[in-house]
Short mmCIF file of C-alpha atoms in Angstrom, two decimals:
data_model
loop_
_atom_site.label_atom_id
_atom_site.label_comp_id
_atom_site.label_asym_id
_atom_site.label_seq_id
_atom_site.Cartn_x
_atom_site.Cartn_y
_atom_site.Cartn_z
CA MET A 30 5.22 -24.83 -14.44
CA LYS A 31 6.18 -22.13 -11.96
CA ARG A 32 3.60 -19.39 -11.60
CA PRO A 33 4.64 -15.74 -12.00
CA LEU A 34 5.55 -13.87 -8.81
CA ALA A 35 2.54 -11.55 -9.12
CA ALA A 36 0.15 -14.52 -9.22
CA ARG A 37 1.73 -16.05 -6.13
CA VAL A 38 1.57 -12.78 -4.20
CA PHE A 39 -2.07 -12.24 -5.20
CA LYS A 40 -2.90 -15.72 -3.92
CA MET A 41 -1.18 -15.01 -0.61
CA ILE A 42 -3.14 -11.76 -0.24
CA ALA A 43 -6.42 -13.54 -0.95
CA VAL A 44 -5.73 -16.21 1.66
CA LEU A 45 -4.75 -13.70 4.35
CA ALA A 46 -7.68 -11.43 3.54
CA ALA A 47 -10.02 -14.35 4.28
CA LEU A 48 -8.76 -14.68 7.85
CA PRO A 49 -11.71 -12.86 9.48
CA ALA A 50 -14.15 -15.36 7.99
CA ILE A 51 -11.99 -18.21 9.26
CA ALA A 52 -11.69 -16.64 12.70
CA SER A 53 -15.40 -15.99 13.02
CA ALA A 54 -16.12 -19.67 12.42
CA HIS A 55 -14.73 -20.45 15.88
CA PRO A 56 -16.40 -19.54 19.18
CA GLY A 57 -14.91 -16.80 21.31
CA HIS A 58 -13.75 -14.62 18.42
CA ASP A 59 -15.63 -11.41 19.01
CA GLY A 60 -13.42 -9.18 16.86
CA GLY A 61 -12.33 -7.09 19.84
CA HIS A 62 -10.01 -9.32 21.85
CA ASP A 63 -8.74 -11.87 19.35
CA LEU A 64 -5.29 -11.12 17.92
CA THR A 65 -5.91 -13.14 14.76
CA TRP A 66 -9.05 -11.16 14.06
CA ASP A 67 -7.29 -7.86 14.76
CA PHE A 68 -4.37 -8.79 12.49
CA ALA A 69 -6.76 -9.77 9.70
CA GLY A 70 -8.74 -6.56 10.10
CA GLY A 71 -5.55 -4.55 9.73
CA PHE A 72 -4.47 -6.67 6.77
CA GLN A 73 -7.76 -6.04 5.01
CA HIS A 74 -7.73 -2.29 5.56
CA PRO A 75 -5.40 -1.32 2.69
CA ILE A 76 -6.62 -4.13 0.44
CA PHE A 77 -10.29 -3.17 0.52
CA GLY A 78 -9.60 0.56 0.50
CA LEU A 79 -9.18 1.44 -3.18
CA ASP A 80 -7.08 4.52 -2.45
CA HIS A 81 -4.56 2.62 -0.32
CA LEU A 82 -4.57 -0.41 -2.63
CA LEU A 83 -3.77 1.57 -5.77
CA ALA A 84 -1.19 3.78 -4.08
CA MET A 85 0.74 0.88 -2.58
CA ILE A 86 0.84 -1.09 -5.82
CA ALA A 87 1.82 2.10 -7.66
CA VAL A 88 4.73 2.63 -5.27
CA GLY A 89 6.07 -0.80 -6.22
CA VAL A 90 5.69 -0.20 -9.96
CA TRP A 91 7.37 3.21 -9.71
CA ALA A 92 10.20 1.78 -7.59
CA MET A 93 10.88 -0.82 -10.28
CA GLN A 94 10.90 1.92 -12.92
CA ILE A 95 13.43 3.91 -10.90
CA GLY A 96 15.60 0.82 -10.58
CA GLY A 97 18.86 0.41 -8.70
CA ARG A 98 18.62 1.12 -4.99
CA GLY A 99 15.20 2.66 -5.56
CA ARG A 100 13.70 -0.80 -5.98
CA TRP A 101 14.00 -1.41 -2.25
CA LEU A 102 14.54 2.09 -0.81
CA ILE A 103 11.25 3.49 -2.13
CA PRO A 104 9.03 0.70 -0.70
CA ALA A 105 11.05 0.55 2.54
CA THR A 106 10.65 4.31 3.01
CA PHE A 107 6.91 4.07 2.40
CA VAL A 108 6.50 1.28 4.97
CA GLY A 109 8.69 2.99 7.58
CA VAL A 110 7.11 6.44 7.33
CA MET A 111 3.61 4.95 7.05
CA THR A 112 4.22 3.12 10.35
CA LEU A 113 5.32 6.39 11.96
CA GLY A 114 2.23 8.11 10.57
CA ALA A 115 0.01 5.36 11.97
CA ALA A 116 1.50 5.91 15.42
CA ILE A 117 0.70 9.61 15.11
CA GLY A 118 -2.81 8.82 13.88
CA THR A 119 -3.56 6.72 16.97
CA GLN A 120 -2.88 9.75 19.16
CA GLY A 121 -5.75 11.71 17.69
CA VAL A 122 -3.48 14.44 16.30
CA ALA A 123 -5.51 16.43 13.80
CA PHE A 124 -3.89 16.80 10.38
CA PRO A 125 -5.59 18.84 7.65
CA ALA A 126 -6.42 17.42 4.23
CA VAL A 127 -5.49 13.80 4.97
CA GLU A 128 -7.93 12.38 2.40
CA GLN A 129 -6.88 14.98 -0.16
CA MET A 130 -3.22 14.07 0.29
CA ILE A 131 -4.03 10.39 -0.16
CA ALA A 132 -5.88 11.24 -3.38
CA ALA A 133 -2.94 13.41 -4.45
CA SER A 134 -0.63 10.43 -3.92
CA LEU A 135 -2.61 8.48 -6.52
CA LEU A 136 -2.45 11.37 -8.95
CA VAL A 137 1.29 11.91 -8.50
CA PHE A 138 2.38 8.26 -8.42
CA GLY A 139 0.13 7.51 -11.39
CA LEU A 140 1.65 10.34 -13.43
CA MET A 141 5.16 9.28 -12.45
CA ILE A 142 4.46 5.77 -13.74
CA ALA A 143 2.73 6.95 -16.92
CA MET A 144 5.61 9.27 -17.77
CA ALA A 145 8.26 6.82 -16.49
CA LYS A 146 9.61 9.72 -14.44
CA ARG A 147 12.89 8.83 -12.74
CA LEU A 148 13.52 11.41 -10.05
CA PRO A 149 16.86 11.62 -8.26
CA ILE A 150 16.72 9.02 -5.50
CA TYR A 151 16.52 11.50 -2.60
CA ALA A 152 13.74 13.47 -4.29
CA GLY A 153 11.88 10.21 -4.86
CA LEU A 154 12.34 9.20 -1.23
CA GLY A 155 11.10 12.58 -0.02
CA LEU A 156 8.00 12.41 -2.19
CA THR A 157 7.33 8.85 -1.06
CA ALA A 158 7.77 9.77 2.61
CA LEU A 159 5.37 12.72 2.31
CA PHE A 160 2.53 10.61 0.98
CA ALA A 161 3.33 7.62 3.19
CA LEU A 162 2.90 9.83 6.25
CA PHE A 163 -0.69 10.65 5.32
CA HIS A 164 -1.55 7.05 4.43
CA GLY A 165 -0.21 6.07 7.84
CA ILE A 166 -2.16 8.76 9.69
CA ALA A 167 -5.34 7.50 8.03
CA HIS A 168 -4.53 3.91 9.05
CA GLY A 169 -3.82 4.87 12.65
CA ALA A 170 -6.92 7.02 13.01
CA GLU A 171 -9.13 4.18 11.74
CA ILE A 172 -7.89 1.45 14.08
CA PRO A 173 -11.04 0.23 15.89
CA ALA A 174 -11.11 1.26 19.53
CA ASN A 175 -11.65 -2.32 20.72
CA SER A 176 -8.77 -3.75 18.67
CA ASN A 177 -5.25 -4.62 19.71
CA GLY A 178 -3.38 -1.78 18.02
CA LEU A 179 -0.10 -3.66 17.56
CA SER A 180 -1.76 -6.69 15.99
CA TYR A 181 -3.95 -4.51 13.74
CA GLY A 182 -0.94 -2.40 12.77
CA LEU A 183 1.14 -5.47 11.95
CA GLY A 184 -1.67 -6.55 9.63
CA PHE A 185 -1.66 -3.39 7.53
CA VAL A 186 2.14 -3.23 7.49
CA ILE A 187 2.37 -6.77 6.08
CA ALA A 188 -0.42 -6.02 3.59
CA THR A 189 1.51 -2.94 2.46
CA VAL A 190 4.68 -4.99 1.92
CA ALA A 191 2.64 -7.54 -0.06
CA LEU A 192 1.07 -4.83 -2.23
CA HIS A 193 4.48 -3.24 -2.86
CA SER A 194 5.68 -6.70 -3.94
CA VAL A 195 2.79 -6.96 -6.38
CA GLY A 196 3.73 -3.56 -7.77
CA LEU A 197 7.38 -4.55 -8.13
CA ALA A 198 6.38 -7.74 -9.94
CA LEU A 199 4.03 -5.84 -12.25
CA GLY A 200 6.73 -3.24 -12.89
CA LYS A 201 9.21 -5.95 -13.81
CA LEU A 202 6.63 -7.64 -16.04
CA SER A 203 5.75 -4.44 -17.87
CA ALA A 204 9.44 -3.63 -18.39
CA SER A 205 10.05 -7.01 -19.98
CA GLN A 206 6.97 -6.81 -22.20
CA SER A 207 5.87 -3.39 -23.34
CA SER A 208 5.79 0.09 -21.83
CA TRP A 209 2.13 0.58 -22.84
CA PHE A 210 0.94 -1.42 -19.83
CA ALA A 211 2.71 0.80 -17.33
CA LYS A 212 1.58 3.96 -19.11
CA ALA A 213 -2.05 2.81 -19.18
CA ALA A 214 -1.95 1.65 -15.56
CA GLY A 215 -0.32 4.88 -14.42
CA ALA A 216 -2.87 6.97 -16.29
CA GLY A 217 -5.67 4.95 -14.69
CA VAL A 218 -4.31 5.45 -11.16
CA ALA A 219 -3.80 9.17 -11.82
CA THR A 220 -7.37 9.46 -13.08
CA VAL A 221 -8.75 7.84 -9.92
CA GLY A 222 -6.69 10.28 -7.84
CA ALA A 223 -7.94 13.27 -9.83
CA VAL A 224 -11.57 12.16 -9.46
CA MET A 225 -11.10 11.71 -5.70
CA LEU A 226 -9.58 15.18 -5.41
CA VAL A 227 -12.56 16.90 -7.03
CA ALA A 228 -15.26 14.67 -5.53
#
């Protein structure tokens, strides 16, 4: 029996997230000069950061709700602008309220999902790009100094694509079952964002 797409993507994420443990089992992997280690560190960054994890899955769910071209344009915009933001973040450019904007992304994306809000495609792309920029800046600023930036960056880009895929699969599943799941999930993500904003 073929497993659902979401289950297969989750399994892939779990395997890739375990790469640092695999790498450290071999001599010469000091975490600073090994490309496998750097890639795995970047891959883990959005997965083990609750704010990034929820936002990236939420983007996929919302994109599926929007439908049409939005199903691929919304995630593609997030990945592209996030990558640009990461490049900016590596340059040490100071941006105000980065953490607050990341928290706001959870609040906004969560509410969009809960209300099944279908914005015009360009408005949706603009909103996605705004928040993706700040997620990217945070990623870039947190790249370890002794890491290979390209390998680390490739890791969090691929993790983002995987998390968007999970969101798309969950969005498709909720659409074929019942809208209560998406509403509850959206409300939960929005609540986490609200708590982070006032914390």
